[in-house]
Amino acid sequence: MSIVQQKSENYIILYASQTGNAEWIAKNIQQEANERGYSGECRVMDEYDKVDLGKIEVLIAVTSNTGDGDPPDNAIKFFRFLRKIKSKTFFENTKFTILGLGDTNYTNFNNTAKRLEKKFLELGGSVFYEKGLADDATGLESVVDPWVANLWPALEKVCIKKNKKSNGQIEIIASSVANISVMDNKNNLQSNKVGLENSLTIVKKDESIKTTATTSEKSSLTIVKKNESIKTTATTSENTINGDTVSKSTLNLRKSDDATLVPIRGERKGSKLIIDLSDLESVTQLTSLPRIPTTLCKITKLDSEIKKTLSNDRDSFPSIPSFVHTPTRVFGAKISAVRCLTHPNALKRTLHLELDIKDHRDNIEFVPGDVFGILAPNDEEFVWTLLKILGIDHDEAQRTINIEAVEGAGINQFNRLREQLPTLLELFLTFPSSKLPFERLLDVLPPHQPRYYSIANSPLVDANNLHIAFNVVYYNTPEPFAVPKWGICTPWLDELSGRITTTNIRTPLLSPIEIPIFMKPNEHGFAVPNDNKVPLIMIGPGTGIAPFIGFLQHREKLRDIRRKISTIGLHARREVDKQFGDLWLFYGCRDTEKDFLYKDELEGFVKRGVLKQLEVAVSRAPGAGELGKPKYVQDLIRIRGKEIYELVSKKGALIFVCGDAKGMAKGVNDALIDILIEQANMDRVEASKLLLNWVQEKRYIRDLWA
Ligand code: NAP
């Protein structure tokens, strides 16, 4: 930026998005900026090499977080690149601002945005507008909306405003048409090009929701009238739901506390929601609608049929469009074996799968601690029902859309809808007059995300397969609704592997179907250390145990190999064993009879002297959590505090934590702080700082899952 002309010609927005929110916000900022006469572009962070980063004058970064404050997958390359920059003046010409999307329920709130700011400053950048840190716990919009509103006067000071575009929205939309290919089962995809004029019919200010809801579709809706209680409604709704859509009673289901059965495919269409209009006077305003769509899609027909097997070449995956971002190459893996790890009466049903990767051995290396992604398709029945509702069917005429966005006066009604955890399909079933053009729907939907799983085996024990453990996501919405719901990936894997329910019987499979998977680069050092002498304290309740099975297999195999090559004899064996640090495992389940995952393996590791200490917290045992009785892993950690402190401080043990980012990670962190206070005579602040140092020095390594 020259001194005479201090303002920049243009800006750049870089976004990092895990579920699509940050991307959507970034693209909206770009559109509004262009509307206001600024010129610039918007890119995902990992495309940083497509811009001349060192020459950027005005940078707006929008980022969400994943895990416990880690960068989203599509920013990993960018962060790696930033780390390597040595010049402290790299960003000396750059004025920047950052919008972070985080959640205060996690320990490291908005860590990615904070790390970015620190790095940009270290590299010579300067702030032109104070960062915004939005909190999903209280609603992102309460920070995002004012932050975006105040961005404009700040941007005006650093960026040149050119002539306002005439009819900018349409120009932007027209210039950003993207092609989306959709394939029809029967090879008869319909092209559904919709003009802009056909977009939205909006409920006007002062029109009441009541009026809107009682349209011609009234008879098919369940509406709670003022002063009627939800309870009554729920009972009524069962009859109502029993109409043309799938109802609870027509499904082959058991309740979520009986995890053995899930409905078969084709029975998952969804049901109408209960609409509670009690206490609603009138609609005050329409909000929460995208101001303007960011990109328009055009549906094109694909010629080839859906392939049931997938080859090595990503381009030949018809069901994985090019805009799906994966950090590494996608390849196909067959499910070679399945085992149900839980008892039929367990609260959650956990499966262990083995995925055959032997055809890719030359290109794939993995270590215990690595994670890979699975690209699961949406449920076909669900998608086709949705498409039909949206008029992607020659027989059905195009209709207009009514979107009610209830804020202010309608917030309670909106929340009551939200409590029912509606799927997209259910929203359209419930509000049949909402007819969104399919292309517009694709515009506003976040991209379909891969699902990630920890590898639960060591390549030294089985290099031809990737083992995983996961809970089949199947549950009922809260009472009084109690409507069954399913996840996407795990019910799909469950179905592909034969919906096995017998506990702990490994069943080999000969399925020809390959599922698309890809390896996730291991950025956080969550891997079994090369130095076998290092003692490990592993903490992983529930499916958080998965990577540690790999750790234990790995250490055992290495020990056995060493034992074999050493001189035979008890003394030699002892010498070998001394070269292996102690392994401690803290595991948590609800009931040892029902959901003690990998019980036999873990007890085997103890018997064979691989695992020095196995501590199991049983959360639903009689009296658990009462009168000092342990309930969770953190309680056991506190009990063994002295030994843990000695292992870490005297023997250099590493602490690994895997599992839930929200409750467990915080509980374990607090327990470690308490141990430091007690054992090292520190105050709370010193103890927290020390833990933070351990994180940075990779002595306390966590793989946390939101
Ligand atoms: P889970 O079955 O829900 O829970 C396991 C145990 O943890 C239960 O005894 C539960 O007790 C207890 N628990 C509940 N709240 C806790 C808290 N605040 N602190 C400590 N323990 C607590 O576990 P899960 O569903 O398997 O969850 C494990 C997590 O690991 C998930 O977030 C999952 O995504 C993640 N993960 C998955 C993989 C994978 O590859 N599939 C790998 C690593 C991690 P109560 O319910 O009785 O309170």
mmCIF file of N, CA and C in Angstrom, residues 583-690:
data_model
loop_
_atom_site.group_PDB
_atom_site.id
_atom_site.type_symbol
_atom_site.label_atom_id
_atom_site.label_comp_id
_atom_site.label_asym_id
_atom_site.label_seq_id
_atom_site.Cartn_x
_atom_site.Cartn_y
_atom_site.Cartn_z
ATOM 1 N N LEU A 583 2.682 -49.062 30.517
ATOM 2 C CA LEU A 583 1.466 -48.578 29.846
ATOM 3 C C LEU A 583 0.310 -48.615 30.840
ATOM 4 N N TRP A 584 -0.333 -47.483 30.998
ATOM 5 C CA TRP A 584 -1.504 -47.385 31.875
ATOM 6 C C TRP A 584 -2.701 -47.011 31.008
ATOM 7 N N LEU A 585 -3.853 -47.621 31.298
ATOM 8 C CA LEU A 585 -5.054 -47.273 30.523
ATOM 9 C C LEU A 585 -6.223 -46.976 31.464
ATOM 10 N N PHE A 586 -6.836 -45.833 31.263
ATOM 11 C CA PHE A 586 -8.066 -45.480 31.992
ATOM 12 C C PHE A 586 -9.218 -45.562 30.999
ATOM 13 N N TYR A 587 -10.134 -46.467 31.279
ATOM 14 C CA TYR A 587 -11.257 -46.683 30.375
ATOM 15 C C TYR A 587 -12.560 -46.468 31.147
ATOM 16 N N GLY A 588 -13.627 -46.067 30.434
ATOM 17 C CA GLY A 588 -14.910 -45.869 31.103
ATOM 18 C C GLY A 588 -16.053 -46.463 30.294
ATOM 19 N N CYS A 589 -16.954 -47.152 30.985
ATOM 20 C CA CYS A 589 -18.160 -47.657 30.317
ATOM 21 C C CYS A 589 -19.328 -47.529 31.298
ATOM 22 N N ARG A 590 -20.501 -47.945 30.861
ATOM 23 C CA ARG A 590 -21.662 -47.807 31.753
ATOM 24 C C ARG A 590 -21.864 -49.051 32.605
ATOM 25 N N ASP A 591 -21.640 -50.203 31.977
ATOM 26 C CA ASP A 591 -21.940 -51.463 32.644
ATOM 27 C C ASP A 591 -20.977 -52.514 32.078
ATOM 28 N N THR A 592 -20.173 -53.106 32.936
ATOM 29 C CA THR A 592 -19.132 -54.019 32.416
ATOM 30 C C THR A 592 -19.728 -55.207 31.668
ATOM 31 N N GLU A 593 -20.994 -55.525 31.952
ATOM 32 C CA GLU A 593 -21.610 -56.678 31.274
ATOM 33 C C GLU A 593 -22.122 -56.292 29.895
ATOM 34 N N LYS A 594 -22.321 -54.993 29.673
ATOM 35 C CA LYS A 594 -23.008 -54.605 28.436
ATOM 36 C C LYS A 594 -22.138 -53.845 27.439
ATOM 37 N N ASP A 595 -21.284 -52.946 27.943
ATOM 38 C CA ASP A 595 -20.570 -52.099 26.971
ATOM 39 C C ASP A 595 -19.095 -51.918 27.318
ATOM 40 N N PHE A 596 -18.511 -52.941 27.885
ATOM 41 C CA PHE A 596 -17.069 -52.914 28.137
ATOM 42 C C PHE A 596 -16.409 -53.324 26.811
ATOM 43 N N LEU A 597 -16.087 -52.315 25.987
ATOM 44 C CA LEU A 597 -15.579 -52.596 24.645
ATOM 45 C C LEU A 597 -14.192 -53.240 24.734
ATOM 46 N N TYR A 598 -13.937 -54.219 23.921
ATOM 47 C CA TYR A 598 -12.636 -54.908 23.822
ATOM 48 C C TYR A 598 -12.192 -55.482 25.175
ATOM 49 N N LYS A 599 -13.183 -55.931 25.968
ATOM 50 C CA LYS A 599 -12.871 -56.441 27.318
ATOM 51 C C LYS A 599 -11.826 -57.574 27.257
ATOM 52 N N ASP A 600 -12.090 -58.563 26.389
ATOM 53 C CA ASP A 600 -11.173 -59.712 26.343
ATOM 54 C C ASP A 600 -9.777 -59.284 25.921
ATOM 55 N N GLU A 601 -9.712 -58.415 24.915
ATOM 56 C CA GLU A 601 -8.395 -57.960 24.452
ATOM 57 C C GLU A 601 -7.657 -57.242 25.575
ATOM 58 N N LEU A 602 -8.378 -56.352 26.272
ATOM 59 C CA LEU A 602 -7.721 -55.555 27.308
ATOM 60 C C LEU A 602 -7.225 -56.444 28.443
ATOM 61 N N GLU A 603 -8.068 -57.396 28.840
ATOM 62 C CA GLU A 603 -7.640 -58.297 29.914
ATOM 63 C C GLU A 603 -6.468 -59.155 29.446
ATOM 64 N N GLY A 604 -6.473 -59.494 28.161
ATOM 65 C CA GLY A 604 -5.345 -60.245 27.585
ATOM 66 C C GLY A 604 -4.060 -59.430 27.650
ATOM 67 N N PHE A 605 -4.143 -58.147 27.357
ATOM 68 C CA PHE A 605 -2.950 -57.287 27.412
ATOM 69 C C PHE A 605 -2.402 -57.240 28.844
ATOM 70 N N VAL A 606 -3.325 -57.226 29.816
ATOM 71 C CA VAL A 606 -2.883 -57.198 31.221
ATOM 72 C C VAL A 606 -2.187 -58.514 31.552
ATOM 73 N N LYS A 607 -2.832 -59.614 31.154
ATOM 74 C CA LYS A 607 -2.292 -60.947 31.473
ATOM 75 C C LYS A 607 -0.906 -61.134 30.882
ATOM 76 N N ARG A 608 -0.712 -60.644 29.687
ATOM 77 C CA ARG A 608 0.572 -60.847 29.003
ATOM 78 C C ARG A 608 1.608 -59.790 29.386
ATOM 79 N N GLY A 609 1.236 -58.957 30.347
ATOM 80 C CA GLY A 609 2.201 -57.984 30.864
ATOM 81 C C GLY A 609 2.443 -56.793 29.951
ATOM 82 N N VAL A 610 1.554 -56.593 28.975
ATOM 83 C CA VAL A 610 1.717 -55.436 28.078
ATOM 84 C C VAL A 610 1.169 -54.193 28.770
ATOM 85 N N LEU A 611 0.007 -54.377 29.369
ATOM 86 C CA LEU A 611 -0.650 -53.270 30.055
ATOM 87 C C LEU A 611 -0.356 -53.409 31.542
ATOM 88 N N LYS A 612 0.312 -52.399 32.068
ATOM 89 C CA LYS A 612 0.697 -52.490 33.481
ATOM 90 C C LYS A 612 -0.512 -52.240 34.379
ATOM 91 N N GLN A 613 -1.347 -51.287 33.977
ATOM 92 C CA GLN A 613 -2.476 -50.913 34.829
ATOM 93 C C GLN A 613 -3.713 -50.671 33.963
ATOM 94 N N LEU A 614 -4.777 -51.395 34.235
ATOM 95 C CA LEU A 614 -6.049 -51.146 33.535
ATOM 96 C C LEU A 614 -7.055 -50.665 34.576
ATOM 97 N N GLU A 615 -7.503 -49.436 34.436
ATOM 98 C CA GLU A 615 -8.463 -48.865 35.393
ATOM 99 C C GLU A 615 -9.777 -48.630 34.657
ATOM 100 N N VAL A 616 -10.852 -49.213 35.165
ATOM 101 C CA VAL A 616 -12.136 -49.097 34.463
ATOM 102 C C VAL A 616 -13.155 -48.374 35.348
ATOM 103 N N ALA A 617 -13.668 -47.256 34.853
ATOM 104 C CA ALA A 617 -14.734 -46.541 35.573
ATOM 105 C C ALA A 617 -16.076 -47.040 35.045
ATOM 106 N N VAL A 618 -16.978 -47.381 35.946
ATOM 107 C CA VAL A 618 -18.283 -47.893 35.517
ATOM 108 C C VAL A 618 -19.346 -46.897 35.972
ATOM 109 N N SER A 619 -19.871 -46.138 35.012
ATOM 110 C CA SER A 619 -20.676 -44.969 35.378
ATOM 111 C C SER A 619 -22.064 -45.315 35.902
ATOM 112 N N ARG A 620 -22.580 -46.493 35.525
ATOM 113 C CA ARG A 620 -23.944 -46.797 35.993
ATOM 114 C C ARG A 620 -23.956 -47.986 36.954
ATOM 115 N N ALA A 621 -22.819 -48.205 37.581
ATOM 116 C CA ALA A 621 -22.767 -49.232 38.628
ATOM 117 C C ALA A 621 -23.498 -48.677 39.846
ATOM 118 N N PRO A 622 -24.075 -49.566 40.698
ATOM 119 C CA PRO A 622 -24.791 -49.049 41.872
ATOM 120 C C PRO A 622 -23.892 -48.125 42.700
ATOM 121 N N GLY A 623 -24.394 -46.967 43.005
ATOM 122 C CA GLY A 623 -23.663 -46.024 43.866
ATOM 123 C C GLY A 623 -22.558 -45.243 43.171
ATOM 124 N N ALA A 624 -22.394 -45.451 41.865
ATOM 125 C CA ALA A 624 -21.323 -44.731 41.151
ATOM 126 C C ALA A 624 -21.509 -43.227 41.315
ATOM 127 N N GLY A 625 -20.441 -42.559 41.659
ATOM 128 C CA GLY A 625 -20.495 -41.100 41.822
ATOM 129 C C GLY A 625 -20.954 -40.648 43.195
ATOM 130 N N GLU A 626 -21.415 -41.610 44.020
ATOM 131 C CA GLU A 626 -21.884 -41.223 45.360
ATOM 132 C C GLU A 626 -20.792 -41.490 46.395
ATOM 133 N N LEU A 627 -20.749 -40.669 47.409
ATOM 134 C CA LEU A 627 -19.823 -40.828 48.543
ATOM 135 C C LEU A 627 -18.393 -41.137 48.093
ATOM 136 N N GLY A 628 -17.957 -40.389 47.097
ATOM 137 C CA GLY A 628 -16.567 -40.532 46.640
ATOM 138 C C GLY A 628 -16.318 -41.754 45.778
ATOM 139 N N LYS A 629 -17.385 -42.530 45.476
ATOM 140 C CA LYS A 629 -17.204 -43.712 44.609
ATOM 141 C C LYS A 629 -16.987 -43.250 43.169
ATOM 142 N N PRO A 630 -15.969 -43.799 42.478
ATOM 143 C CA PRO A 630 -15.692 -43.298 41.128
ATOM 144 C C PRO A 630 -16.818 -43.594 40.142
ATOM 145 N N LYS A 631 -16.965 -42.682 39.206
ATOM 146 C CA LYS A 631 -17.994 -42.843 38.182
ATOM 147 C C LYS A 631 -17.352 -42.735 36.791
ATOM 148 N N TYR A 632 -16.488 -41.736 36.665
ATOM 149 C CA TYR A 632 -15.883 -41.459 35.367
ATOM 150 C C TYR A 632 -14.365 -41.628 35.433
ATOM 151 N N VAL A 633 -13.748 -41.655 34.241
ATOM 152 C CA VAL A 633 -12.283 -41.825 34.195
ATOM 153 C C VAL A 633 -11.559 -40.788 35.045
ATOM 154 N N GLN A 634 -12.073 -39.558 35.068
ATOM 155 C CA GLN A 634 -11.366 -38.509 35.831
ATOM 156 C C GLN A 634 -11.342 -38.812 37.327
ATOM 157 N N ASP A 635 -12.352 -39.558 37.805
ATOM 158 C CA ASP A 635 -12.356 -39.915 39.226
ATOM 159 C C ASP A 635 -11.214 -40.892 39.514
ATOM 160 N N LEU A 636 -11.021 -41.838 38.582
ATOM 161 C CA LEU A 636 -9.931 -42.804 38.776
ATOM 162 C C LEU A 636 -8.576 -42.129 38.650
ATOM 163 N N ILE A 637 -8.504 -41.150 37.757
ATOM 164 C CA ILE A 637 -7.242 -40.416 37.583
ATOM 165 C C ILE A 637 -6.878 -39.700 38.881
ATOM 166 N N ARG A 638 -7.875 -39.113 39.502
ATOM 167 C CA ARG A 638 -7.619 -38.421 40.789
ATOM 168 C C ARG A 638 -7.116 -39.418 41.831
ATOM 169 N N ILE A 639 -7.778 -40.594 41.862
ATOM 170 C CA ILE A 639 -7.383 -41.604 42.855
ATOM 171 C C ILE A 639 -5.924 -42.026 42.647
ATOM 172 N N ARG A 640 -5.504 -42.151 41.385
ATOM 173 C CA ARG A 640 -4.127 -42.577 41.112
ATOM 174 C C ARG A 640 -3.200 -41.386 40.865
ATOM 175 N N GLY A 641 -3.592 -40.224 41.407
ATOM 176 C CA GLY A 641 -2.874 -38.980 41.135
ATOM 177 C C GLY A 641 -1.378 -39.025 41.420
ATOM 178 N N LYS A 642 -1.008 -39.624 42.580
ATOM 179 C CA LYS A 642 0.396 -39.621 42.978
ATOM 180 C C LYS A 642 1.241 -40.379 41.953
ATOM 181 N N GLU A 643 0.742 -41.583 41.595
ATOM 182 C CA GLU A 643 1.516 -42.396 40.638
ATOM 183 C C GLU A 643 1.579 -41.728 39.262
ATOM 184 N N ILE A 644 0.462 -41.133 38.874
ATOM 185 C CA ILE A 644 0.445 -40.462 37.565
ATOM 186 C C ILE A 644 1.476 -39.344 37.556
ATOM 187 N N TYR A 645 1.506 -38.576 38.645
ATOM 188 C CA TYR A 645 2.443 -37.449 38.699
ATOM 189 C C TYR A 645 3.888 -37.953 38.635
ATOM 190 N N GLU A 646 4.141 -39.044 39.352
ATOM 191 C CA GLU A 646 5.507 -39.593 39.330
ATOM 192 C C GLU A 646 5.888 -40.107 37.955
ATOM 193 N N LEU A 647 4.935 -40.800 37.323
ATOM 194 C CA LEU A 647 5.212 -41.320 35.972
ATOM 195 C C LEU A 647 5.565 -40.180 35.012
ATOM 196 N N VAL A 648 4.803 -39.090 35.126
ATOM 197 C CA VAL A 648 5.014 -37.974 34.191
ATOM 198 C C VAL A 648 6.278 -37.206 34.573
ATOM 199 N N SER A 649 6.398 -36.863 35.859
ATOM 200 C CA SER A 649 7.503 -35.965 36.237
ATOM 201 C C SER A 649 8.842 -36.693 36.324
ATOM 202 N N LYS A 650 8.835 -37.967 36.740
ATOM 203 C CA LYS A 650 10.129 -38.656 36.907
ATOM 204 C C LYS A 650 10.486 -39.551 35.729
ATOM 205 N N LYS A 651 9.463 -40.148 35.089
ATOM 206 C CA LYS A 651 9.783 -41.108 34.029
ATOM 207 C C LYS A 651 9.429 -40.582 32.640
ATOM 208 N N GLY A 652 8.981 -39.328 32.573
ATOM 209 C CA GLY A 652 8.700 -38.716 31.258
ATOM 210 C C GLY A 652 7.521 -39.338 30.531
ATOM 211 N N ALA A 653 6.516 -39.822 31.285
ATOM 212 C CA ALA A 653 5.351 -40.436 30.631
ATOM 213 C C ALA A 653 4.599 -39.398 29.801
ATOM 214 N N LEU A 654 4.010 -39.864 28.699
ATOM 215 C CA LEU A 654 3.143 -38.997 27.896
ATOM 216 C C LEU A 654 1.699 -39.312 28.249
ATOM 217 N N ILE A 655 0.868 -38.275 28.241
ATOM 218 C CA ILE A 655 -0.553 -38.481 28.538
ATOM 219 C C ILE A 655 -1.330 -38.354 27.229
ATOM 220 N N PHE A 656 -2.063 -39.406 26.885
ATOM 221 C CA PHE A 656 -2.906 -39.383 25.690
ATOM 222 C C PHE A 656 -4.366 -39.422 26.125
ATOM 223 N N VAL A 657 -5.179 -38.518 25.559
ATOM 224 C CA VAL A 657 -6.613 -38.538 25.863
ATOM 225 C C VAL A 657 -7.372 -38.635 24.549
ATOM 226 N N CYS A 658 -8.336 -39.553 24.469
ATOM 227 C CA CYS A 658 -9.133 -39.657 23.248
ATOM 228 C C CYS A 658 -10.606 -39.773 23.616
ATOM 229 N N GLY A 659 -11.442 -39.016 22.934
ATOM 230 C CA GLY A 659 -12.885 -39.130 23.155
ATOM 231 C C GLY A 659 -13.586 -37.795 23.101
ATOM 232 N N ASP A 660 -14.676 -37.739 23.807
ATOM 233 C CA ASP A 660 -15.602 -36.615 23.763
ATOM 234 C C ASP A 660 -14.941 -35.288 24.175
ATOM 235 N N ALA A 661 -15.064 -34.305 23.300
ATOM 236 C CA ALA A 661 -14.405 -33.008 23.540
ATOM 237 C C ALA A 661 -15.132 -32.179 24.593
ATOM 238 N N LYS A 662 -16.427 -32.424 24.729
ATOM 239 C CA LYS A 662 -17.218 -31.515 25.562
ATOM 240 C C LYS A 662 -17.060 -31.797 27.059
ATOM 241 N N GLY A 663 -17.585 -32.942 27.510
ATOM 242 C CA GLY A 663 -17.589 -33.200 28.953
ATOM 243 C C GLY A 663 -16.325 -33.881 29.436
ATOM 244 N N MET A 664 -15.966 -34.997 28.782
ATOM 245 C CA MET A 664 -14.859 -35.817 29.280
ATOM 246 C C MET A 664 -13.538 -35.049 29.275
ATOM 247 N N ALA A 665 -13.246 -34.378 28.160
ATOM 248 C CA ALA A 665 -11.942 -33.714 28.031
ATOM 249 C C ALA A 665 -11.754 -32.688 29.145
ATOM 250 N N LYS A 666 -12.827 -31.978 29.442
ATOM 251 C CA LYS A 666 -12.743 -30.950 30.479
ATOM 252 C C LYS A 666 -12.570 -31.609 31.852
ATOM 253 N N GLY A 667 -13.349 -32.677 32.081
ATOM 254 C CA GLY A 667 -13.260 -33.400 33.353
ATOM 255 C C GLY A 667 -11.849 -33.924 33.589
ATOM 256 N N VAL A 668 -11.235 -34.473 32.550
ATOM 257 C CA VAL A 668 -9.880 -35.021 32.681
ATOM 258 C C VAL A 668 -8.884 -33.886 32.903
ATOM 259 N N ASN A 669 -9.054 -32.811 32.171
ATOM 260 C CA ASN A 669 -8.163 -31.656 32.326
ATOM 261 C C ASN A 669 -8.211 -31.132 33.768
ATOM 262 N N ASP A 670 -9.431 -31.022 34.307
ATOM 263 C CA ASP A 670 -9.590 -30.536 35.684
ATOM 264 C C ASP A 670 -8.912 -31.487 36.678
ATOM 265 N N ALA A 671 -9.060 -32.795 36.408
ATOM 266 C CA ALA A 671 -8.450 -33.776 37.318
ATOM 267 C C ALA A 671 -6.929 -33.641 37.287
ATOM 268 N N LEU A 672 -6.363 -33.420 36.097
ATOM 269 C CA LEU A 672 -4.903 -33.274 36.004
ATOM 270 C C LEU A 672 -4.445 -32.011 36.728
ATOM 271 N N ILE A 673 -5.247 -30.957 36.625
ATOM 272 C CA ILE A 673 -4.909 -29.716 37.353
ATOM 273 C C ILE A 673 -4.895 -30.003 38.857
ATOM 274 N N ASP A 674 -5.914 -30.717 39.324
ATOM 275 C CA ASP A 674 -5.981 -31.039 40.757
ATOM 276 C C ASP A 674 -4.763 -31.853 41.198
ATOM 277 N N ILE A 675 -4.351 -32.783 40.340
ATOM 278 C CA ILE A 675 -3.179 -33.607 40.687
ATOM 279 C C ILE A 675 -1.947 -32.711 40.826
ATOM 280 N N LEU A 676 -1.781 -31.779 39.887
ATOM 281 C CA LEU A 676 -0.610 -30.892 39.945
ATOM 282 C C LEU A 676 -0.662 -30.011 41.191
ATOM 283 N N ILE A 677 -1.866 -29.537 41.526
ATOM 284 C CA ILE A 677 -1.993 -28.700 42.732
ATOM 285 C C ILE A 677 -1.548 -29.495 43.955
ATOM 286 N N GLU A 678 -2.028 -30.734 43.998
ATOM 287 C CA GLU A 678 -1.751 -31.551 45.177
ATOM 288 C C GLU A 678 -0.319 -32.091 45.213
ATOM 289 N N GLN A 679 0.120 -32.609 44.095
ATOM 290 C CA GLN A 679 1.415 -33.298 44.089
ATOM 291 C C GLN A 679 2.602 -32.350 43.899
ATOM 292 N N ALA A 680 2.369 -31.248 43.165
ATOM 293 C CA ALA A 680 3.509 -30.372 42.863
ATOM 294 C C ALA A 680 3.413 -29.051 43.622
ATOM 295 N N ASN A 681 2.451 -28.972 44.542
ATOM 296 C CA ASN A 681 2.284 -27.756 45.351
ATOM 297 C C ASN A 681 2.125 -26.498 44.513
ATOM 298 N N MET A 682 1.330 -26.585 43.522
ATOM 299 C CA MET A 682 1.137 -25.415 42.642
ATOM 300 C C MET A 682 -0.219 -24.804 42.939
ATOM 301 N N ASP A 683 -0.379 -23.524 42.542
ATOM 302 C CA ASP A 683 -1.748 -23.000 42.597
ATOM 303 C C ASP A 683 -2.412 -23.306 41.254
ATOM 304 N N ARG A 684 -3.716 -23.015 41.170
ATOM 305 C CA ARG A 684 -4.488 -23.416 39.990
ATOM 306 C C ARG A 684 -3.932 -22.797 38.702
ATOM 307 N N VAL A 685 -3.527 -21.532 38.790
ATOM 308 C CA VAL A 685 -3.036 -20.849 37.587
ATOM 309 C C VAL A 685 -1.740 -21.500 37.108
ATOM 310 N N GLU A 686 -0.848 -21.761 38.046
ATOM 311 C CA GLU A 686 0.430 -22.404 37.671
ATOM 312 C C GLU A 686 0.177 -23.785 37.061
ATOM 313 N N ALA A 687 -0.754 -24.524 37.689
ATOM 314 C CA ALA A 687 -1.041 -25.875 37.198
ATOM 315 C C ALA A 687 -1.613 -25.815 35.778
ATOM 316 N N SER A 688 -2.522 -24.864 35.542
ATOM 317 C CA SER A 688 -3.110 -24.744 34.195
ATOM 318 C C SER A 688 -2.043 -24.384 33.181
ATOM 319 N N LYS A 689 -1.139 -23.502 33.573
ATOM 320 C CA LYS A 689 -0.065 -23.084 32.663
ATOM 321 C C LYS A 689 0.840 -24.265 32.322
ATOM 322 N N LEU A 690 1.128 -25.058 33.361
ATOM 323 C CA LEU A 690 2.013 -26.200 33.125
ATOM 324 C C LEU A 690 1.350 -27.185 32.147
#
